[in-house]
Amino acid sequence: MRHRLRAVTAVLALVAGLSACGSSEPSSSSGPPGSAGAGQEGVNLTVWVMRDSFSDALLDRFRTRYRAAHPGVTLDIQIQEWDGIGQRVTSALASNDAPDVIEVGNTQVAEYAASGGVRDLTDKVADLGGTDWLPGLAEPGKIEGRQYGIPWYAANRVVVYNKDLFAKARITAPPKTRDEWLEITAKLDKGGDQGIYLPGQNWYTFAGFVWDEGGDLAVNEGGTWKGGLATPQALAAVEFYRRLQALGDGPKDSDEARPPQADVFAKGDVAQIVSAPGGAVAIEKANPGLKGKLGFFPIPGKTADKPGAVFTGGSDLVIPEASKNPEAAYEVVKALAGEEFQADMAKEMSYVPNRVSLAGVLDGNEATAAMAAGAANGHATPNSPNWAAVEAKNLIKEYMTRVLTGGTPATEAAAVDRSIAEILNTTS
């Protein structure tokens, strides 16, 4: 699984000699005493950025600004491919010739930190403005109280809706609470229209309901992991999911990719889907007649004063222990995670910036404004290097299908909790 969502650009995340596109910006000046570039003459830094993370124009602007502030530093920004990235990063972290800064999917940080090859940046959190970070983006980079990954950018799910179907049902405003959401969706689920298309295995959406109830998918108690699906909070969440899912014809035994939910929505008889805003691009491509007729709102929460919890997908920045210039590498991380780049990035790429205080830069766009509002209540999957194995075995997806097809929730949840605990407590 790619561990970050692709936003509007269809983005929702390595040893020397790797063939990758790159660009270098050399400089010969050393800068005045006391400047950001002083004492860094002749420093060469390699930065790995994932393909499609950013536009060429955005990276060019960053290089220009960084060169002005750090005239003695040469930046070699190399574009990496997602296919096989996990093994390349693992190899780089174990080598003596690692890049200086690497973009990684936020849920991958725990796995890489466990290797011992990622630099601990806990003492830099205050300098980086960590109190302003999005919680759901910052949490995956923090392992056992130590900050290894620095949150870079985020994307999360919202509700995409058909404005014509809302008008047909005489609904004039999106819901603000989960109860209102059920009520409105029931009104929309009439006359041959689906109130919502929600596949039975959309487990990221389900996870948001679990977090809303105050639960979690798994918890670490005294160094031992326990599954969290048999708790009263998670059982309340799966009941809400069951009620919402029933207000449409979504399949109970597949996820949003089978069939692609954008194609289903594009037929014009579905009122709502839960998707990253970038899903609108695929919808309008499949049905150009819907262009301009799509609306967006944050997933409703239990009360009107707070949006529903969402999984925060995104990327972090890490510095390998093997970096030959860790102090200079940190300055690059600081610039990329700083307000200037974050604001520019949000406007150019329609991502949610890493800071709560910067959410307002997206206010001019309905889709990204809804995403930013939801991001304030963002969460992450359990912070274990073994969590990827839970996802690979589709444990939560299969649990949801069993419940939606008549299984007893408590019994099914207890069984999957045992499987989750076994995986998370396995040591290599």
Coordinates of C-alpha atoms in Angstrom, one line a residue:
M1 CA 0.0 0.0 0.0
R2 CA 1.2 3.5 -0.7
H3 CA 1.2 5.1 2.7
R4 CA -0.1 8.6 1.8
L5 CA -3.3 9.7 0.1
R6 CA -3.1 11.5 -3.2
A7 CA -4.7 14.9 -3.2
V8 CA -6.0 17.0 -6.1
T9 CA -3.0 16.2 -8.3
A10 CA -3.7 12.4 -7.8
V11 CA -0.7 12.2 -5.6
L12 CA -3.0 10.5 -0.6
A13 CA 4.7 8.1 0.9
L14 CA 18.4 3.9 -2.4
V15 CA 21.9 3.4 -2.6
A16 CA 24.4 5.7 -4.4
G17 CA 24.1 5.4 -8.2
L18 CA 20.3 4.9 -8.2
S19 CA 18.9 6.0 -11.5
A20 CA 16.6 8.9 -10.7
C21 CA 15.9 12.3 -12.2
G22 CA 17.7 15.0 -10.3
S23 CA 18.7 18.6 -10.4
S24 CA 21.5 20.4 -8.7
E25 CA 22.0 24.0 -7.9
P26 CA 25.6 24.8 -7.3
S27 CA 26.8 28.1 -5.8
S28 CA 30.3 29.6 -5.4
S29 CA 29.6 32.4 -2.9
S30 CA 30.1 31.8 0.8
G31 CA 27.7 34.4 2.2
P32 CA 28.4 37.1 4.8
P33 CA 29.5 36.2 8.4
G34 CA 26.5 35.2 10.5
S35 CA 24.3 34.4 7.5
A36 CA 22.5 31.1 7.2
G37 CA 25.1 30.0 4.7
A38 CA 28.2 31.0 6.7
G39 CA 30.4 28.0 7.6
Q40 CA 28.8 25.7 5.0
E41 CA 31.0 26.4 2.0
G42 CA 31.3 23.4 -0.3
V43 CA 28.6 21.3 1.3
N44 CA 26.8 19.0 -1.1
L45 CA 23.4 17.6 0.1
T46 CA 21.3 14.9 -1.5
V47 CA 17.5 15.1 -1.0
W48 CA 15.1 12.3 -2.1
V49 CA 11.6 13.4 -3.0
M50 CA 8.9 11.0 -4.3
R51 CA 7.7 11.4 -7.8
D52 CA 4.6 13.6 -8.2
S53 CA 4.9 15.0 -4.7
F54 CA 5.6 18.5 -6.1
S55 CA 5.6 20.4 -9.3
D56 CA 8.9 21.4 -10.9
A57 CA 7.9 25.1 -10.4
L58 CA 7.6 24.6 -6.6
L59 CA 10.9 22.9 -6.3
D60 CA 12.6 25.5 -8.4
R61 CA 11.3 28.3 -6.2
F62 CA 12.5 26.4 -3.1
R63 CA 16.0 25.9 -4.6
T64 CA 16.2 29.6 -5.5
R65 CA 15.2 30.7 -2.0
Y66 CA 17.5 28.2 -0.3
R67 CA 20.5 29.1 -2.4
A68 CA 20.0 32.7 -1.4
A69 CA 19.9 31.9 2.3
H70 CA 22.6 29.2 2.2
P71 CA 25.0 30.3 -0.6
G72 CA 27.6 27.6 0.2
V73 CA 25.3 24.7 -0.1
T74 CA 24.6 22.6 -3.3
L75 CA 21.3 20.8 -3.3
D76 CA 20.8 17.7 -5.4
I77 CA 17.1 16.9 -5.3
Q78 CA 16.6 13.4 -6.7
I79 CA 13.1 12.2 -7.7
Q80 CA 12.3 8.6 -6.6
E81 CA 9.7 6.1 -7.8
W82 CA 7.2 4.6 -5.4
D83 CA 7.7 1.1 -6.8
G84 CA 10.2 -0.7 -4.6
I85 CA 10.8 2.4 -2.4
G86 CA 10.7 0.5 0.9
Q87 CA 13.6 -1.7 0.1
R88 CA 15.6 1.2 -1.4
V89 CA 15.2 3.3 1.8
T90 CA 16.0 0.3 4.0
S91 CA 19.2 -0.3 1.9
A92 CA 20.1 3.4 2.1
L93 CA 19.7 3.6 5.9
A94 CA 22.0 0.6 6.2
S95 CA 24.7 2.0 3.9
N96 CA 27.6 4.3 4.5
D97 CA 26.6 6.5 1.6
A98 CA 23.0 7.5 2.4
P99 CA 21.2 10.6 1.1
D100 CA 21.0 13.5 3.6
V101 CA 17.2 13.9 3.6
I102 CA 14.5 11.4 2.6
E103 CA 10.8 11.9 2.0
V104 CA 8.9 8.8 3.5
G105 CA 5.3 7.9 3.9
N106 CA 4.2 8.9 7.4
T107 CA 3.2 5.4 8.4
Q108 CA 6.6 4.1 7.3
V109 CA 8.6 6.0 9.9
A110 CA 8.2 3.4 12.7
E111 CA 9.6 0.6 10.4
Y112 CA 12.6 2.7 9.4
A113 CA 13.3 4.0 12.9
A114 CA 13.3 0.4 14.2
S115 CA 16.3 -0.2 11.9
G116 CA 18.4 2.3 13.9
G117 CA 19.3 4.2 10.7
V118 CA 17.2 7.3 11.2
R119 CA 18.4 10.3 13.2
D120 CA 16.6 11.2 16.4
L121 CA 15.3 14.8 16.0
T122 CA 13.5 15.1 19.3
D123 CA 15.7 18.1 20.5
K124 CA 14.7 20.0 17.3
V125 CA 10.9 19.8 17.8
A126 CA 10.6 23.1 19.5
D127 CA 12.8 24.8 17.0
L128 CA 10.6 23.4 14.2
G129 CA 7.4 24.7 15.8
G130 CA 6.2 21.3 16.8
T131 CA 3.4 22.5 19.0
D132 CA 1.6 23.7 15.8
W133 CA 1.9 20.5 13.9
L134 CA -1.1 18.5 12.8
P135 CA -1.4 15.8 15.5
G136 CA -2.4 13.0 13.0
L137 CA 0.6 13.8 10.8
A138 CA 3.1 14.3 13.7
E139 CA 2.2 11.2 15.7
P140 CA 3.5 8.6 13.2
G141 CA 6.9 10.2 13.3
K142 CA 7.1 9.9 17.1
I143 CA 8.3 6.5 18.2
E144 CA 8.4 5.7 21.9
G145 CA 8.4 9.4 22.8
R146 CA 11.2 10.2 20.3
Q147 CA 10.6 12.3 17.1
Y148 CA 12.3 10.7 14.1
G149 CA 10.0 11.9 11.3
I150 CA 9.3 15.5 10.7
P151 CA 5.7 16.1 9.3
W152 CA 5.8 17.5 5.8
Y153 CA 2.4 17.6 4.3
A154 CA -1.0 15.8 4.6
A155 CA -4.1 14.8 2.8
N156 CA -7.3 13.2 4.2
R157 CA -10.8 12.1 3.2
V158 CA -13.8 14.4 3.0
V159 CA -17.4 13.8 1.8
V160 CA -17.9 14.5 -1.9
Y161 CA -21.5 15.1 -2.8
N162 CA -23.7 15.7 -5.8
K163 CA -25.2 19.2 -5.5
D164 CA -28.1 18.4 -7.9
L165 CA -29.2 15.4 -5.8
F166 CA -29.0 17.5 -2.6
A167 CA -31.2 20.2 -4.2
K168 CA -33.6 17.5 -5.5
A169 CA -34.0 16.3 -1.9
R170 CA -34.4 19.9 -0.7
I171 CA -31.2 19.8 1.4
T172 CA -29.7 23.2 1.6
A173 CA -26.7 22.7 3.8
P174 CA -24.3 19.8 4.5
P175 CA -24.7 18.0 7.8
K176 CA -22.6 19.1 10.8
T177 CA -23.1 16.0 13.1
R178 CA -23.2 12.3 12.5
D179 CA -26.9 12.2 13.5
E180 CA -27.7 14.9 10.9
W181 CA -25.6 12.9 8.4
L182 CA -27.8 9.8 8.9
E183 CA -31.0 11.9 8.6
I184 CA -29.9 13.7 5.4
T185 CA -28.5 10.5 3.8
A186 CA -31.9 8.8 4.5
K187 CA -33.7 11.6 2.6
L188 CA -31.2 11.2 -0.3
D189 CA -31.7 7.4 -0.5
K190 CA -35.0 7.6 -2.4
G191 CA -36.4 7.5 -5.9
G192 CA -33.7 5.3 -7.3
D193 CA -30.8 7.4 -5.9
Q194 CA -28.3 6.1 -3.4
G195 CA -27.9 8.2 -0.3
I196 CA -24.3 7.2 -0.1
Y197 CA -22.0 4.8 -1.9
L198 CA -19.9 3.3 1.0
P199 CA -18.2 -0.1 0.3
G200 CA -18.2 -2.5 3.2
Q201 CA -14.4 -2.6 3.5
N202 CA -13.6 1.2 3.6
W203 CA -11.7 0.6 6.8
Y204 CA -10.0 4.1 6.9
T205 CA -13.4 5.7 7.2
F206 CA -14.4 3.1 9.8
A207 CA -11.2 3.9 11.7
G208 CA -12.4 7.6 11.9
F209 CA -15.6 6.5 13.6
V210 CA -13.6 4.4 16.1
W211 CA -11.4 7.5 16.9
D212 CA -14.6 9.6 17.2
E213 CA -15.8 7.2 19.9
G214 CA -12.6 7.5 21.8
G215 CA -11.2 4.1 20.8
D216 CA -8.4 2.9 18.6
L217 CA -7.6 0.0 16.3
A218 CA -4.9 -1.3 18.7
V219 CA -3.2 0.0 21.8
N220 CA 0.1 -0.6 23.4
E221 CA -0.2 -1.3 27.2
G222 CA 3.1 -1.7 29.0
G223 CA 4.9 -2.8 25.9
T224 CA 2.3 -5.3 24.8
W225 CA -0.1 -4.7 22.0
K226 CA -3.8 -5.4 22.2
G227 CA -6.4 -5.2 19.5
G228 CA -9.0 -2.5 20.0
L229 CA -12.0 -3.6 17.9
A230 CA -13.8 -5.5 20.7
T231 CA -14.0 -2.4 22.9
P232 CA -17.4 -0.6 23.5
Q233 CA -16.0 2.4 21.5
A234 CA -15.1 0.3 18.4
L235 CA -18.4 -1.7 18.6
A236 CA -20.3 1.6 18.6
A237 CA -18.3 2.7 15.6
V238 CA -19.0 -0.4 13.6
E239 CA -22.7 0.0 14.4
F240 CA -22.7 3.5 13.0
Y241 CA -20.8 2.3 9.9
R242 CA -23.5 -0.4 9.4
R243 CA -26.3 2.2 9.6
L244 CA -24.6 4.6 7.2
Q245 CA -23.6 1.9 4.7
A246 CA -27.1 0.6 4.5
L247 CA -28.3 3.9 3.1
G248 CA -26.9 2.9 -0.3
D249 CA -26.0 -0.1 -2.4
G250 CA -22.3 -0.3 -1.8
P251 CA -20.9 -3.9 -1.8
K252 CA -20.3 -5.4 1.6
D253 CA -17.3 -7.5 0.5
S254 CA -15.0 -5.0 -1.3
D255 CA -13.4 -1.7 -0.9
E256 CA -13.5 1.7 -2.7
A257 CA -11.2 0.5 -5.5
R258 CA -13.3 -2.5 -6.6
P259 CA -15.1 -1.1 -8.5
P260 CA -13.5 2.3 -8.5
Q261 CA -16.0 4.4 -6.5
A262 CA -15.4 7.5 -8.7
D263 CA -16.8 5.5 -11.6
V264 CA -19.9 4.6 -9.6
F265 CA -20.4 8.1 -8.4
A266 CA -20.0 9.4 -12.0
K267 CA -23.2 7.7 -13.1
G268 CA -25.1 10.5 -11.4
D269 CA -27.4 8.6 -9.1
V270 CA -25.1 8.5 -6.0
A271 CA -25.4 11.5 -3.6
Q272 CA -22.2 11.0 -1.6
I273 CA -18.9 9.2 -1.3
V274 CA -16.1 9.4 1.2
S275 CA -12.9 10.3 -0.7
A276 CA -9.8 12.4 -0.9
P277 CA -10.7 15.6 -2.8
G278 CA -8.7 14.3 -5.7
G279 CA -11.4 11.8 -6.4
A280 CA -13.3 14.7 -8.0
V281 CA -10.9 14.8 -10.8
A282 CA -11.6 11.1 -11.7
I283 CA -15.4 11.7 -11.4
E284 CA -15.4 14.7 -13.7
K285 CA -13.2 12.8 -16.2
A286 CA -15.7 9.9 -16.2
N287 CA -18.7 12.2 -16.5
P288 CA -17.8 15.8 -17.7
G289 CA -21.5 16.7 -17.1
L290 CA -20.8 16.7 -13.4
K291 CA -18.2 19.4 -13.6
G292 CA -19.2 22.3 -11.3
K293 CA -21.8 20.1 -9.6
L294 CA -19.7 18.6 -6.9
G295 CA -19.6 19.8 -3.4
F296 CA -17.3 18.9 -0.4
F297 CA -17.7 18.9 3.3
P298 CA -15.7 17.5 6.2
I299 CA -16.8 14.1 7.6
P300 CA -19.3 15.1 10.3
G301 CA -18.3 14.5 14.0
K302 CA -20.5 13.5 16.9
T303 CA -21.0 17.1 17.8
A304 CA -21.2 20.2 15.6
D305 CA -18.2 21.9 17.1
K306 CA -15.7 19.4 15.8
P307 CA -15.4 17.5 12.5
G308 CA -15.2 13.8 12.4
A309 CA -11.8 12.1 12.9
V310 CA -9.9 11.1 9.8
F311 CA -6.9 9.1 8.9
T312 CA -4.1 11.6 8.0
G313 CA -2.1 10.3 5.1
G314 CA 1.0 12.2 4.1
S315 CA 4.8 12.3 4.1
D316 CA 7.5 12.9 6.7
L317 CA 11.1 14.0 6.3
V318 CA 13.9 11.9 7.9
I319 CA 17.6 12.3 8.2
P320 CA 19.6 9.1 7.9
E321 CA 22.2 8.5 10.6
A322 CA 24.7 7.9 7.7
S323 CA 24.3 11.5 6.4
K324 CA 27.8 13.0 6.1
N325 CA 26.3 16.5 6.8
P326 CA 23.6 16.1 9.5
E327 CA 23.6 19.7 10.6
A328 CA 23.3 21.0 7.1
A329 CA 20.6 18.4 6.4
Y330 CA 18.7 19.6 9.3
E331 CA 18.6 23.1 7.9
V332 CA 17.0 21.7 4.7
V333 CA 14.4 19.9 6.8
K334 CA 13.7 23.1 8.7
A335 CA 13.2 25.1 5.5
L336 CA 11.0 22.4 3.9
A337 CA 8.9 22.2 7.1
G338 CA 8.8 25.9 7.7
E339 CA 6.0 28.3 7.1
E340 CA 7.2 29.8 3.8
F341 CA 7.5 26.5 2.0
Q342 CA 4.4 25.1 3.6
A343 CA 2.2 28.0 2.5
D344 CA 3.6 27.9 -1.0
M345 CA 3.2 24.2 -1.2
A346 CA -0.4 24.3 0.0
K347 CA -1.4 26.8 -2.6
E348 CA 0.5 25.1 -5.5
M349 CA -0.3 21.5 -4.7
S350 CA -3.6 21.7 -2.7
Y351 CA -2.1 19.7 0.2
V352 CA -2.8 20.4 3.8
P353 CA 0.2 22.0 5.3
N354 CA 1.9 20.5 8.4
R355 CA 0.8 23.3 10.7
V356 CA -2.7 23.9 12.2
S357 CA -2.2 27.7 11.9
L358 CA -1.7 27.5 8.2
A359 CA -5.0 25.9 7.4
G360 CA -6.4 29.2 6.2
V361 CA -4.2 29.3 3.1
L362 CA -6.7 26.8 1.6
D363 CA -9.8 28.8 2.3
G364 CA -10.3 29.8 -1.4
N365 CA -10.9 26.2 -2.5
E366 CA -14.0 24.4 -1.2
A367 CA -12.4 20.9 -1.6
T368 CA -9.1 21.6 0.1
A369 CA -10.8 23.8 2.8
A370 CA -13.0 20.9 3.7
M371 CA -9.9 18.7 3.8
A372 CA -8.0 21.1 6.0
A373 CA -10.9 21.4 8.4
G374 CA -11.0 17.6 8.8
A375 CA -7.2 17.5 9.2
A376 CA -7.5 19.3 12.5
N377 CA -8.9 16.0 13.9
G378 CA -6.5 13.8 12.1
H379 CA -5.2 10.5 13.4
A380 CA -2.7 7.8 12.5
T381 CA -2.8 4.0 12.5
P382 CA -1.1 2.2 15.4
N383 CA 2.5 3.2 15.6
S384 CA 4.1 -0.2 15.2
P385 CA 6.7 -1.4 12.6
N386 CA 4.4 -4.5 12.2
W387 CA 1.3 -2.6 11.4
A388 CA 1.9 -3.0 7.6
A389 CA 1.4 -6.7 8.1
V390 CA -2.0 -6.2 9.6
E391 CA -3.0 -4.2 6.5
A392 CA -1.5 -6.8 4.2
K393 CA -3.6 -9.6 5.7
N394 CA -6.8 -7.5 5.3
L395 CA -7.8 -8.3 8.8
I396 CA -10.0 -5.3 9.4
K397 CA -11.6 -5.4 6.0
E398 CA -12.6 -9.0 6.4
Y399 CA -13.9 -8.3 9.9
M400 CA -16.1 -5.5 8.5
T401 CA -17.6 -7.7 5.8
R402 CA -18.4 -10.4 8.4
V403 CA -20.2 -7.9 10.6
L404 CA -22.1 -6.4 7.6
T405 CA -23.2 -9.8 6.4
G406 CA -24.7 -10.9 9.7
G407 CA -21.8 -11.8 12.0
T408 CA -22.0 -11.0 15.7
P409 CA -19.9 -7.8 16.1
A410 CA -18.5 -8.7 19.6
T411 CA -17.5 -12.2 18.6
E412 CA -16.0 -11.2 15.3
A413 CA -14.1 -8.3 16.9
A414 CA -12.6 -10.6 19.6
A415 CA -11.3 -12.9 17.0
V416 CA -9.7 -10.2 14.9
D417 CA -8.2 -8.5 18.0
R418 CA -6.3 -11.8 18.7
S419 CA -4.9 -11.8 15.2
I420 CA -3.9 -8.1 15.4
A421 CA -2.2 -8.7 18.8
E422 CA -0.3 -11.7 17.5
I423 CA 1.1 -9.7 14.6
L424 CA 2.0 -6.6 16.5
N425 CA 3.7 -8.5 19.3
T426 CA 5.8 -10.5 16.9
T427 CA 9.5 -9.7 17.2
S428 CA 12.0 -10.2 14.3

